[in-house]
Amino acid sequence: MLFQRYSRSAAALFGFLFCVALAAQAQTQPAKLPNVTILATGGTIAGTGATSTTTVGYTAATVGVGALIQAVPEITKVANVTGEQVFQIASENMGNEHWLTLAKRVNVLLAQANVDGIVITHGTDTLEETAYFLNLVVKSKKPVVVVGSMRPSTALSADGPINLYNAVLLAGSQEAVGRGVLVALNDQIQSARDVTKTNTTTADTFKATELGMLGYIQGGKPYFYRSPTRKHTVETEFDVSSLSVLPQVEIAYAHANVGPVAVEALVASGAKGLVHAGVGNGSLPAKVRPALSAARKKGVIIVRSSRVGQGIVARNGEANDDELDFVAGDNLSPQKARILLMLALTKTTNTKDIQKMFGTY
Ligand code: DGL
């Protein structure tokens, strides 16, 4: 009897000591770092200038992904990083075929258990467009962070290295999971849907002026204060895995004294969809309306957007969309309305269904 009591207490003591040893070992072992893949596409973040003060007139897309990673050794403290050079282009040359290649690679990588997040280095000129396109077609909740810089890698106070470091730690963070595609520059976390480039050259150019950023990156840690409300990534109906081409969708820009020439030429070029970047609340100048109406009658889907940059284009506001069978573009910029319309046309040409998509994504 006495022996049994002693053996039970000895076993309990051994169990306790074993747990203490495990806990101590766990504390001494470094935390497991996330696996983050960097997909490089070019841009200023990979750019070089003739001197350290060359911040305009430099050459974008010259530094390879290996050199980008080597330039920021601190990255290895926050993630296990691998790099792939998907393209090496200035982003004004980004095309639909680039987007399809990039999206397919992202989805293949994120389906792998050994990839926890992805960073895409990109030129800033069309960064918001690539980010929004991926926001609609990535099929994973894992973080995808698009990053660029406003100064080339050779410049005084180049912003690329800290932007890349922040993007990698964000892509490896649990906090970023399920928030859709993110854009991270200038210590700020932006949503792909709402962010836009607001200044031609300054480091704080990316803003979601009225709807605001999602959070900050400070001291090597992401801080979120909000999440996107529109559907994205795994919640969308768009799947590009079997697509080799995207429908041709163009944008016609309105201004005082505008005529129908641009609309007619874009339709004649074979556009399946046309975004009208109207003045004000998506207003249609009298000289343009007949050309848009004729295009709709030929089967072209028309989206009324606005050049203004903020605010909702009201359906049946400045034009009778019900009568014209047009789609109102919600608060998306013309360049983002083009992306949503392009993907919508891979699913349907029903304008009622497409209008619902503009209220959903
Ligand atoms: N050519 C522009 C681009 O690749 C440079 C701007 C930048 O990347 O910041 O988007």
mmCIF file of C-alpha atoms and ligand atoms in Angstrom:
data_model
loop_
_atom_site.group_PDB
_atom_site.id
_atom_site.type_symbol
_atom_site.label_atom_id
_atom_site.label_comp_id
_atom_site.label_asym_id
_atom_site.label_seq_id
_atom_site.Cartn_x
_atom_site.Cartn_y
_atom_site.Cartn_z
ATOM 1 C CA MET A 1 0.000 0.000 0.000
ATOM 2 C CA LEU A 2 2.727 2.381 1.058
ATOM 3 C CA PHE A 3 4.792 1.351 -2.018
ATOM 4 C CA GLN A 4 1.872 2.130 -4.338
ATOM 5 C CA ARG A 5 1.424 5.639 -2.840
ATOM 6 C CA TYR A 6 5.160 6.362 -3.257
ATOM 7 C CA SER A 7 5.245 5.064 -6.852
ATOM 8 C CA ARG A 8 2.215 7.241 -7.774
ATOM 9 C CA SER A 9 3.840 10.376 -6.309
ATOM 10 C CA ALA A 10 7.166 9.530 -8.012
ATOM 11 C CA ALA A 11 5.342 9.187 -11.350
ATOM 12 C CA ALA A 12 3.588 12.522 -10.786
ATOM 13 C CA LEU A 13 6.883 14.199 -9.929
ATOM 14 C CA PHE A 14 8.560 12.712 -13.028
ATOM 15 C CA GLY A 15 5.646 13.891 -15.196
ATOM 16 C CA PHE A 16 5.908 17.388 -13.763
ATOM 17 C CA LEU A 17 9.670 17.574 -14.272
ATOM 18 C CA PHE A 18 9.259 16.267 -17.862
ATOM 19 C CA CYS A 19 6.763 19.042 -18.647
ATOM 20 C CA VAL A 20 9.084 21.650 -17.148
ATOM 21 C CA ALA A 21 11.960 20.337 -19.295
ATOM 22 C CA LEU A 22 9.763 20.480 -22.435
ATOM 23 C CA ALA A 23 8.684 24.027 -21.676
ATOM 24 C CA ALA A 24 12.282 25.091 -21.077
ATOM 25 C CA GLN A 25 13.349 23.474 -24.352
ATOM 26 C CA ALA A 26 10.532 25.205 -26.241
ATOM 27 C CA GLN A 27 11.632 28.552 -24.789
ATOM 28 C CA THR A 28 15.228 28.050 -25.873
ATOM 29 C CA GLN A 29 14.298 26.913 -29.408
ATOM 30 C CA PRO A 30 13.725 29.786 -31.841
ATOM 31 C CA ALA A 31 10.086 30.239 -32.944
ATOM 32 C CA LYS A 32 9.418 28.500 -36.275
ATOM 33 C CA LEU A 33 9.723 31.116 -39.009
ATOM 34 C CA PRO A 34 7.030 31.320 -41.688
ATOM 35 C CA ASN A 35 7.904 30.343 -45.281
ATOM 36 C CA VAL A 36 7.433 33.310 -47.602
ATOM 37 C CA THR A 37 7.974 33.306 -51.359
ATOM 38 C CA ILE A 38 8.915 36.561 -53.077
ATOM 39 C CA LEU A 39 7.700 36.826 -56.686
ATOM 40 C CA ALA A 40 9.586 39.638 -58.401
ATOM 41 C CA THR A 41 8.108 41.442 -61.408
ATOM 42 C CA GLY A 42 10.327 44.553 -61.754
ATOM 43 C CA GLY A 43 9.519 48.206 -61.105
ATOM 44 C CA THR A 44 11.386 50.899 -59.232
ATOM 45 C CA ILE A 45 12.012 48.647 -56.242
ATOM 46 C CA ALA A 46 14.288 46.824 -58.679
ATOM 47 C CA GLY A 47 15.437 50.043 -60.295
ATOM 48 C CA THR A 48 18.841 51.724 -60.495
ATOM 49 C CA GLY A 49 19.883 55.318 -61.059
ATOM 50 C CA ALA A 50 23.135 56.902 -62.241
ATOM 51 C CA THR A 51 23.791 58.561 -58.859
ATOM 52 C CA SER A 52 22.532 58.330 -55.277
ATOM 53 C CA THR A 53 20.457 61.428 -55.835
ATOM 54 C CA THR A 54 18.779 60.166 -58.991
ATOM 55 C CA THR A 55 15.164 59.754 -57.883
ATOM 56 C CA VAL A 56 13.655 60.483 -61.287
ATOM 57 C CA GLY A 57 14.998 59.451 -64.665
ATOM 58 C CA TYR A 58 16.336 56.115 -63.334
ATOM 59 C CA THR A 59 15.866 52.699 -64.943
ATOM 60 C CA ALA A 60 13.188 50.450 -63.452
ATOM 61 C CA ALA A 61 13.383 46.656 -63.481
ATOM 62 C CA THR A 62 17.146 46.044 -63.501
ATOM 63 C CA VAL A 63 17.884 44.344 -60.135
ATOM 64 C CA GLY A 64 17.104 40.617 -59.819
ATOM 65 C CA VAL A 65 15.155 39.020 -56.983
ATOM 66 C CA GLY A 66 18.308 37.459 -55.481
ATOM 67 C CA ALA A 67 19.963 40.844 -55.150
ATOM 68 C CA LEU A 68 16.784 42.359 -53.712
ATOM 69 C CA ILE A 69 16.751 39.700 -50.992
ATOM 70 C CA GLN A 70 20.516 39.940 -50.356
ATOM 71 C CA ALA A 71 20.184 43.703 -49.880
ATOM 72 C CA VAL A 72 17.915 43.090 -46.853
ATOM 73 C CA PRO A 73 19.577 40.367 -44.720
ATOM 74 C CA GLU A 74 17.231 41.243 -41.856
ATOM 75 C CA ILE A 75 14.501 39.438 -43.806
ATOM 76 C CA THR A 76 15.998 36.082 -42.755
ATOM 77 C CA LYS A 77 15.154 36.928 -39.124
ATOM 78 C CA VAL A 78 11.403 37.148 -39.847
ATOM 79 C CA ALA A 79 10.864 34.467 -42.505
ATOM 80 C CA ASN A 80 12.393 31.637 -44.501
ATOM 81 C CA VAL A 81 12.445 33.364 -47.877
ATOM 82 C CA THR A 82 12.682 32.011 -51.409
ATOM 83 C CA GLY A 83 12.623 34.188 -54.513
ATOM 84 C CA GLU A 84 11.339 33.774 -58.074
ATOM 85 C CA GLN A 85 11.807 36.225 -60.941
ATOM 86 C CA VAL A 86 8.419 35.991 -62.647
ATOM 87 C CA PHE A 87 8.989 39.023 -64.926
ATOM 88 C CA GLN A 88 11.403 41.962 -65.033
ATOM 89 C CA ILE A 89 9.313 44.864 -66.359
ATOM 90 C CA ALA A 90 8.343 48.434 -65.625
ATOM 91 C CA SER A 91 4.749 48.116 -64.491
ATOM 92 C CA GLU A 92 3.325 50.496 -67.108
ATOM 93 C CA ASN A 93 3.887 47.489 -69.374
ATOM 94 C CA MET A 94 1.934 45.047 -67.214
ATOM 95 C CA GLY A 95 -0.614 43.197 -69.349
ATOM 96 C CA ASN A 96 -3.454 40.701 -68.977
ATOM 97 C CA GLU A 97 -1.083 37.875 -69.899
ATOM 98 C CA HIS A 98 1.252 38.874 -67.061
ATOM 99 C CA TRP A 99 -1.683 38.861 -64.637
ATOM 100 C CA LEU A 100 -2.752 35.370 -65.688
ATOM 101 C CA THR A 101 0.786 34.018 -65.324
ATOM 102 C CA LEU A 102 1.230 35.679 -61.939
ATOM 103 C CA ALA A 103 -2.171 34.615 -60.575
ATOM 104 C CA LYS A 104 -1.647 30.987 -61.605
ATOM 105 C CA ARG A 105 1.803 30.916 -59.970
ATOM 106 C CA VAL A 106 0.432 32.473 -56.775
ATOM 107 C CA ASN A 107 -2.355 29.881 -56.560
ATOM 108 C CA VAL A 108 0.006 26.975 -57.185
ATOM 109 C CA LEU A 109 2.383 28.194 -54.469
ATOM 110 C CA LEU A 110 -0.333 28.946 -51.905
ATOM 111 C CA ALA A 111 -1.773 25.458 -52.366
ATOM 112 C CA GLN A 112 1.533 24.106 -51.050
ATOM 113 C CA ALA A 113 1.640 23.413 -47.310
ATOM 114 C CA ASN A 114 5.232 24.704 -47.175
ATOM 115 C CA VAL A 115 4.260 28.215 -48.341
ATOM 116 C CA ASP A 116 2.717 30.477 -45.677
ATOM 117 C CA GLY A 117 2.540 33.717 -47.627
ATOM 118 C CA ILE A 118 3.604 35.528 -50.785
ATOM 119 C CA VAL A 119 5.185 38.897 -51.482
ATOM 120 C CA ILE A 120 5.011 40.365 -54.970
ATOM 121 C CA THR A 121 7.512 43.108 -55.801
ATOM 122 C CA HIS A 122 6.021 45.365 -58.464
ATOM 123 C CA GLY A 123 6.269 48.750 -60.134
ATOM 124 C CA THR A 124 4.004 51.292 -58.479
ATOM 125 C CA ASP A 125 2.380 52.641 -61.661
ATOM 126 C CA THR A 126 -0.061 49.724 -62.005
ATOM 127 C CA LEU A 127 0.506 48.123 -58.607
ATOM 128 C CA GLU A 128 -3.061 48.876 -57.470
ATOM 129 C CA GLU A 129 -4.447 47.126 -60.564
ATOM 130 C CA THR A 130 -2.429 43.946 -60.165
ATOM 131 C CA ALA A 131 -3.317 43.895 -56.464
ATOM 132 C CA TYR A 132 -7.057 44.230 -57.200
ATOM 133 C CA PHE A 133 -6.944 41.603 -59.943
ATOM 134 C CA LEU A 134 -5.270 39.162 -57.523
ATOM 135 C CA ASN A 135 -7.747 40.160 -54.813
ATOM 136 C CA LEU A 136 -10.473 38.713 -57.066
ATOM 137 C CA VAL A 137 -8.716 35.553 -58.298
ATOM 138 C CA VAL A 138 -6.381 34.280 -55.532
ATOM 139 C CA LYS A 139 -7.925 31.117 -54.056
ATOM 140 C CA SER A 140 -6.372 31.059 -50.597
ATOM 141 C CA LYS A 141 -6.729 32.893 -47.275
ATOM 142 C CA LYS A 142 -2.952 32.988 -46.901
ATOM 143 C CA PRO A 143 -1.484 36.510 -47.096
ATOM 144 C CA VAL A 144 -0.504 37.992 -50.457
ATOM 145 C CA VAL A 145 1.292 41.330 -50.112
ATOM 146 C CA VAL A 146 2.123 43.543 -53.089
ATOM 147 C CA VAL A 147 5.038 45.918 -52.504
ATOM 148 C CA GLY A 148 6.960 48.496 -54.479
ATOM 149 C CA SER A 149 9.021 51.591 -53.850
ATOM 150 C CA MET A 150 9.098 55.185 -55.001
ATOM 151 C CA ARG A 151 12.898 55.530 -55.038
ATOM 152 C CA PRO A 152 15.282 53.223 -56.906
ATOM 153 C CA SER A 153 17.549 50.870 -54.955
ATOM 154 C CA THR A 154 20.557 53.154 -55.592
ATOM 155 C CA ALA A 155 18.979 56.307 -54.144
ATOM 156 C CA LEU A 156 19.652 58.044 -50.825
ATOM 157 C CA SER A 157 16.993 56.786 -48.371
ATOM 158 C CA ALA A 158 15.750 54.205 -50.839
ATOM 159 C CA ASP A 159 12.387 53.009 -49.509
ATOM 160 C CA GLY A 160 12.555 49.588 -51.192
ATOM 161 C CA PRO A 161 14.507 47.703 -48.510
ATOM 162 C CA ILE A 162 12.277 48.678 -45.569
ATOM 163 C CA ASN A 163 9.163 48.194 -47.719
ATOM 164 C CA LEU A 164 10.356 44.702 -48.674
ATOM 165 C CA TYR A 165 11.202 43.834 -45.056
ATOM 166 C CA ASN A 166 7.770 44.997 -43.904
ATOM 167 C CA ALA A 167 6.015 43.163 -46.729
ATOM 168 C CA VAL A 168 7.751 39.885 -45.868
ATOM 169 C CA LEU A 169 6.904 40.085 -42.177
ATOM 170 C CA LEU A 170 3.311 40.990 -43.065
ATOM 171 C CA ALA A 171 3.039 38.080 -45.509
ATOM 172 C CA GLY A 172 4.307 35.726 -42.791
ATOM 173 C CA SER A 173 1.966 37.041 -40.118
ATOM 174 C CA GLN A 174 -1.207 35.402 -38.781
ATOM 175 C CA GLU A 175 -2.803 38.848 -38.571
ATOM 176 C CA ALA A 176 -2.826 39.182 -42.359
ATOM 177 C CA VAL A 177 -4.605 35.856 -42.969
ATOM 178 C CA GLY A 178 -8.042 36.191 -44.547
ATOM 179 C CA ARG A 179 -7.815 39.954 -45.205
ATOM 180 C CA GLY A 180 -7.558 39.721 -48.975
ATOM 181 C CA VAL A 181 -4.619 40.925 -51.039
ATOM 182 C CA LEU A 182 -2.734 43.687 -49.235
ATOM 183 C CA VAL A 183 -0.508 46.548 -50.380
ATOM 184 C CA ALA A 184 2.308 47.548 -48.014
ATOM 185 C CA LEU A 185 4.497 50.606 -48.538
ATOM 186 C CA ASN A 186 5.537 53.480 -46.264
ATOM 187 C CA ASP A 187 4.796 51.484 -43.041
ATOM 188 C CA GLN A 188 1.111 51.342 -44.015
ATOM 189 C CA ILE A 189 -1.189 48.387 -44.760
ATOM 190 C CA GLN A 190 -3.726 49.064 -47.516
ATOM 191 C CA SER A 191 -6.496 46.947 -49.035
ATOM 192 C CA ALA A 192 -6.063 46.024 -52.693
ATOM 193 C CA ARG A 193 -9.615 47.147 -53.495
ATOM 194 C CA ASP A 194 -9.459 50.667 -52.063
ATOM 195 C CA VAL A 195 -5.820 51.786 -52.457
ATOM 196 C CA THR A 196 -4.652 54.007 -55.295
ATOM 197 C CA LYS A 197 -1.472 55.842 -56.275
ATOM 198 C CA THR A 198 -2.123 59.514 -55.437
ATOM 199 C CA ASN A 199 1.254 61.175 -56.172
ATOM 200 C CA THR A 200 3.642 60.763 -59.068
ATOM 201 C CA THR A 201 6.836 60.618 -56.988
ATOM 202 C CA THR A 202 6.454 60.853 -53.177
ATOM 203 C CA ALA A 203 6.994 57.875 -50.823
ATOM 204 C CA ASP A 204 3.531 58.278 -49.257
ATOM 205 C CA THR A 205 1.763 58.002 -52.609
ATOM 206 C CA PHE A 206 -0.473 55.002 -51.861
ATOM 207 C CA LYS A 207 -3.670 56.037 -50.105
ATOM 208 C CA ALA A 208 -7.307 55.015 -49.749
ATOM 209 C CA THR A 209 -8.139 58.660 -49.280
ATOM 210 C CA GLU A 210 -11.707 58.460 -47.951
ATOM 211 C CA LEU A 211 -12.034 54.829 -46.857
ATOM 212 C CA GLY A 212 -8.658 54.694 -45.127
ATOM 213 C CA MET A 213 -5.844 52.196 -44.700
ATOM 214 C CA LEU A 214 -6.271 48.897 -42.821
ATOM 215 C CA GLY A 215 -3.398 49.443 -40.395
ATOM 216 C CA TYR A 216 0.294 50.029 -39.839
ATOM 217 C CA ILE A 217 3.534 48.112 -39.622
ATOM 218 C CA GLN A 218 5.533 49.381 -36.692
ATOM 219 C CA GLY A 219 8.636 47.958 -35.047
ATOM 220 C CA GLY A 220 8.460 44.779 -37.113
ATOM 221 C CA LYS A 221 4.828 44.038 -36.252
ATOM 222 C CA PRO A 222 1.568 44.513 -38.192
ATOM 223 C CA TYR A 223 -1.282 46.382 -36.473
ATOM 224 C CA PHE A 224 -4.713 46.028 -38.066
ATOM 225 C CA TYR A 225 -7.619 48.359 -37.229
ATOM 226 C CA ARG A 226 -10.084 47.241 -39.884
ATOM 227 C CA SER A 227 -10.763 44.553 -42.486
ATOM 228 C CA PRO A 228 -12.090 44.791 -46.061
ATOM 229 C CA THR A 229 -15.887 44.442 -46.216
ATOM 230 C CA ARG A 230 -16.256 43.516 -49.889
ATOM 231 C CA LYS A 231 -15.788 39.850 -50.880
ATOM 232 C CA HIS A 232 -12.351 38.760 -52.043
ATOM 233 C CA THR A 233 -10.051 35.762 -52.763
ATOM 234 C CA VAL A 234 -11.737 32.508 -51.729
ATOM 235 C CA GLU A 235 -15.142 34.246 -51.545
ATOM 236 C CA THR A 236 -15.280 35.209 -55.225
ATOM 237 C CA GLU A 237 -16.740 33.303 -58.195
ATOM 238 C CA PHE A 238 -13.763 34.081 -60.450
ATOM 239 C CA ASP A 239 -11.332 31.320 -61.408
ATOM 240 C CA VAL A 240 -8.557 32.005 -63.920
ATOM 241 C CA SER A 241 -6.854 28.589 -63.634
ATOM 242 C CA SER A 242 -8.109 27.459 -67.057
ATOM 243 C CA LEU A 243 -8.033 30.856 -68.795
ATOM 244 C CA SER A 244 -5.356 31.759 -71.346
ATOM 245 C CA VAL A 245 -6.844 35.111 -72.325
ATOM 246 C CA LEU A 246 -9.085 37.724 -70.680
ATOM 247 C CA PRO A 247 -11.950 39.588 -72.436
ATOM 248 C CA GLN A 248 -10.927 42.923 -73.987
ATOM 249 C CA VAL A 249 -12.253 45.758 -71.819
ATOM 250 C CA GLU A 250 -11.294 49.377 -72.470
ATOM 251 C CA ILE A 251 -11.717 52.763 -70.763
ATOM 252 C CA ALA A 252 -12.949 55.982 -72.384
ATOM 253 C CA TYR A 253 -12.106 59.175 -70.474
ATOM 254 C CA ALA A 254 -14.586 62.051 -70.409
ATOM 255 C CA HIS A 255 -13.746 65.770 -70.338
ATOM 256 C CA ALA A 256 -15.203 69.069 -71.500
ATOM 257 C CA ASN A 257 -15.799 69.135 -75.249
ATOM 258 C CA VAL A 258 -15.381 65.353 -75.569
ATOM 259 C CA GLY A 259 -16.789 63.650 -78.691
ATOM 260 C CA PRO A 260 -17.646 60.015 -79.546
ATOM 261 C CA VAL A 261 -14.396 59.215 -81.372
ATOM 262 C CA ALA A 262 -12.639 57.346 -78.547
ATOM 263 C CA VAL A 263 -15.712 55.252 -77.702
ATOM 264 C CA GLU A 264 -16.294 54.379 -81.367
ATOM 265 C CA ALA A 265 -12.638 53.469 -81.913
ATOM 266 C CA LEU A 266 -12.477 51.300 -78.794
ATOM 267 C CA VAL A 267 -15.654 49.461 -79.795
ATOM 268 C CA ALA A 268 -14.345 49.033 -83.342
ATOM 269 C CA SER A 269 -11.134 47.531 -81.889
ATOM 270 C CA GLY A 270 -13.211 44.662 -80.502
ATOM 271 C CA ALA A 271 -13.885 45.686 -76.921
ATOM 272 C CA LYS A 272 -16.345 43.338 -75.198
ATOM 273 C CA GLY A 273 -16.730 45.821 -72.356
ATOM 274 C CA LEU A 274 -16.244 49.555 -72.012
ATOM 275 C CA VAL A 275 -15.756 51.579 -68.845
ATOM 276 C CA HIS A 276 -16.774 55.207 -69.244
ATOM 277 C CA ALA A 277 -14.695 57.402 -66.904
ATOM 278 C CA GLY A 278 -17.387 60.055 -66.722
ATOM 279 C CA VAL A 279 -17.209 63.517 -65.258
ATOM 280 C CA GLY A 280 -18.794 64.031 -61.836
ATOM 281 C CA ASN A 281 -21.223 61.321 -60.764
ATOM 282 C CA GLY A 282 -20.532 59.350 -63.935
ATOM 283 C CA SER A 283 -22.254 61.885 -66.195
ATOM 284 C CA LEU A 284 -22.537 61.074 -69.917
ATOM 285 C CA PRO A 285 -21.783 64.025 -72.237
ATOM 286 C CA ALA A 286 -24.509 64.415 -74.868
ATOM 287 C CA LYS A 287 -22.045 63.833 -77.708
ATOM 288 C CA VAL A 288 -20.911 60.507 -76.213
ATOM 289 C CA ARG A 289 -24.203 58.997 -75.056
ATOM 290 C CA PRO A 290 -25.368 57.860 -78.546
ATOM 291 C CA ALA A 291 -22.049 56.086 -79.159
ATOM 292 C CA LEU A 292 -22.314 54.278 -75.825
ATOM 293 C CA SER A 293 -25.922 53.352 -76.469
ATOM 294 C CA ALA A 294 -25.026 52.035 -79.931
ATOM 295 C CA ALA A 295 -22.192 50.002 -78.411
ATOM 296 C CA ARG A 296 -24.601 48.465 -75.895
ATOM 297 C CA LYS A 297 -26.955 47.520 -78.722
ATOM 298 C CA LYS A 298 -24.012 45.717 -80.367
ATOM 299 C CA GLY A 299 -23.599 43.678 -77.153
ATOM 300 C CA VAL A 300 -20.789 45.651 -75.529
ATOM 301 C CA ILE A 301 -21.256 45.889 -71.746
ATOM 302 C CA ILE A 302 -21.033 49.506 -70.567
ATOM 303 C CA VAL A 303 -19.995 50.463 -67.035
ATOM 304 C CA ARG A 304 -20.492 54.043 -65.894
ATOM 305 C CA SER A 305 -17.538 54.990 -63.723
ATOM 306 C CA SER A 306 -16.115 58.395 -62.780
ATOM 307 C CA ARG A 307 -12.809 60.210 -63.221
ATOM 308 C CA VAL A 308 -13.405 61.934 -59.858
ATOM 309 C CA GLY A 309 -11.659 59.263 -57.798
ATOM 310 C CA GLN A 310 -13.915 59.080 -54.719
ATOM 311 C CA GLY A 311 -17.590 58.359 -54.126
ATOM 312 C CA ILE A 312 -20.268 56.078 -55.554
ATOM 313 C CA VAL A 313 -21.574 56.409 -59.118
ATOM 314 C CA ALA A 314 -25.301 56.207 -58.413
ATOM 315 C CA ARG A 315 -27.296 53.788 -60.570
ATOM 316 C CA ASN A 316 -29.965 55.712 -62.515
ATOM 317 C CA GLY A 317 -28.454 58.957 -61.186
ATOM 318 C CA GLU A 318 -26.910 60.964 -64.038
ATOM 319 C CA ALA A 319 -28.232 58.487 -66.629
ATOM 320 C CA ASN A 320 -31.142 56.061 -66.831
ATOM 321 C CA ASP A 321 -29.148 52.825 -66.513
ATOM 322 C CA ASP A 322 -32.329 50.744 -66.472
ATOM 323 C CA GLU A 323 -33.326 52.164 -69.862
ATOM 324 C CA LEU A 324 -29.790 52.135 -71.363
ATOM 325 C CA ASP A 325 -29.031 48.707 -69.820
ATOM 326 C CA PHE A 326 -25.761 50.086 -68.423
ATOM 327 C CA VAL A 327 -23.982 49.048 -65.208
ATOM 328 C CA ALA A 328 -23.117 51.609 -62.501
ATOM 329 C CA GLY A 329 -19.540 51.150 -61.314
ATOM 330 C CA ASP A 330 -20.048 51.742 -57.564
ATOM 331 C CA ASN A 331 -16.969 53.509 -56.116
ATOM 332 C CA LEU A 332 -14.337 51.641 -58.122
ATOM 333 C CA SER A 333 -11.868 53.761 -60.078
ATOM 334 C CA PRO A 334 -12.135 53.321 -63.859
ATOM 335 C CA GLN A 335 -8.972 51.202 -63.890
ATOM 336 C CA LYS A 336 -10.383 48.864 -61.230
ATOM 337 C CA ALA A 337 -13.868 48.832 -62.772
ATOM 338 C CA ARG A 338 -12.129 47.571 -65.923
ATOM 339 C CA ILE A 339 -10.642 44.661 -63.974
ATOM 340 C CA LEU A 340 -13.939 43.652 -62.375
ATOM 341 C CA LEU A 341 -15.796 43.944 -65.701
ATOM 342 C CA MET A 342 -13.113 41.837 -67.416
ATOM 343 C CA LEU A 343 -13.533 39.060 -64.834
ATOM 344 C CA ALA A 344 -17.321 39.439 -64.828
ATOM 345 C CA LEU A 345 -17.293 38.801 -68.583
ATOM 346 C CA THR A 346 -15.558 35.471 -67.990
ATOM 347 C CA LYS A 347 -18.769 34.452 -66.175
ATOM 348 C CA THR A 348 -21.711 36.279 -67.796
ATOM 349 C CA THR A 349 -22.952 39.073 -70.082
ATOM 350 C CA ASN A 350 -26.124 39.539 -68.056
ATOM 351 C CA THR A 351 -26.050 43.159 -66.908
ATOM 352 C CA LYS A 352 -28.190 42.462 -63.841
ATOM 353 C CA ASP A 353 -25.702 39.824 -62.669
ATOM 354 C CA ILE A 354 -22.795 42.127 -63.458
ATOM 355 C CA GLN A 355 -24.415 44.959 -61.496
ATOM 356 C CA LYS A 356 -24.661 42.595 -58.511
ATOM 357 C CA MET A 357 -20.926 41.881 -58.859
ATOM 358 C CA PHE A 358 -20.165 45.621 -58.631
ATOM 359 C CA GLY A 359 -22.080 45.659 -55.372
ATOM 360 C CA THR A 360 -20.267 42.596 -54.076
ATOM 361 C CA TYR A 361 -16.556 42.970 -54.891
HETATM 362 N N1 DGL B 1 8.072 52.639 -64.344
HETATM 363 C C1 DGL B 1 7.359 52.710 -63.080
HETATM 364 C C2 DGL B 1 6.822 51.315 -62.724
HETATM 365 O O1 DGL B 1 7.520 50.314 -62.983
HETATM 366 C C3 DGL B 1 8.233 53.196 -62.000
HETATM 367 C C4 DGL B 1 7.467 53.560 -60.781
HETATM 368 C C5 DGL B 1 7.716 52.640 -59.618
HETATM 369 O O2 DGL B 1 7.862 51.410 -59.739
HETATM 370 O O3 DGL B 1 7.669 53.208 -58.518
HETATM 371 O O4 DGL B 1 5.715 51.241 -62.184
#
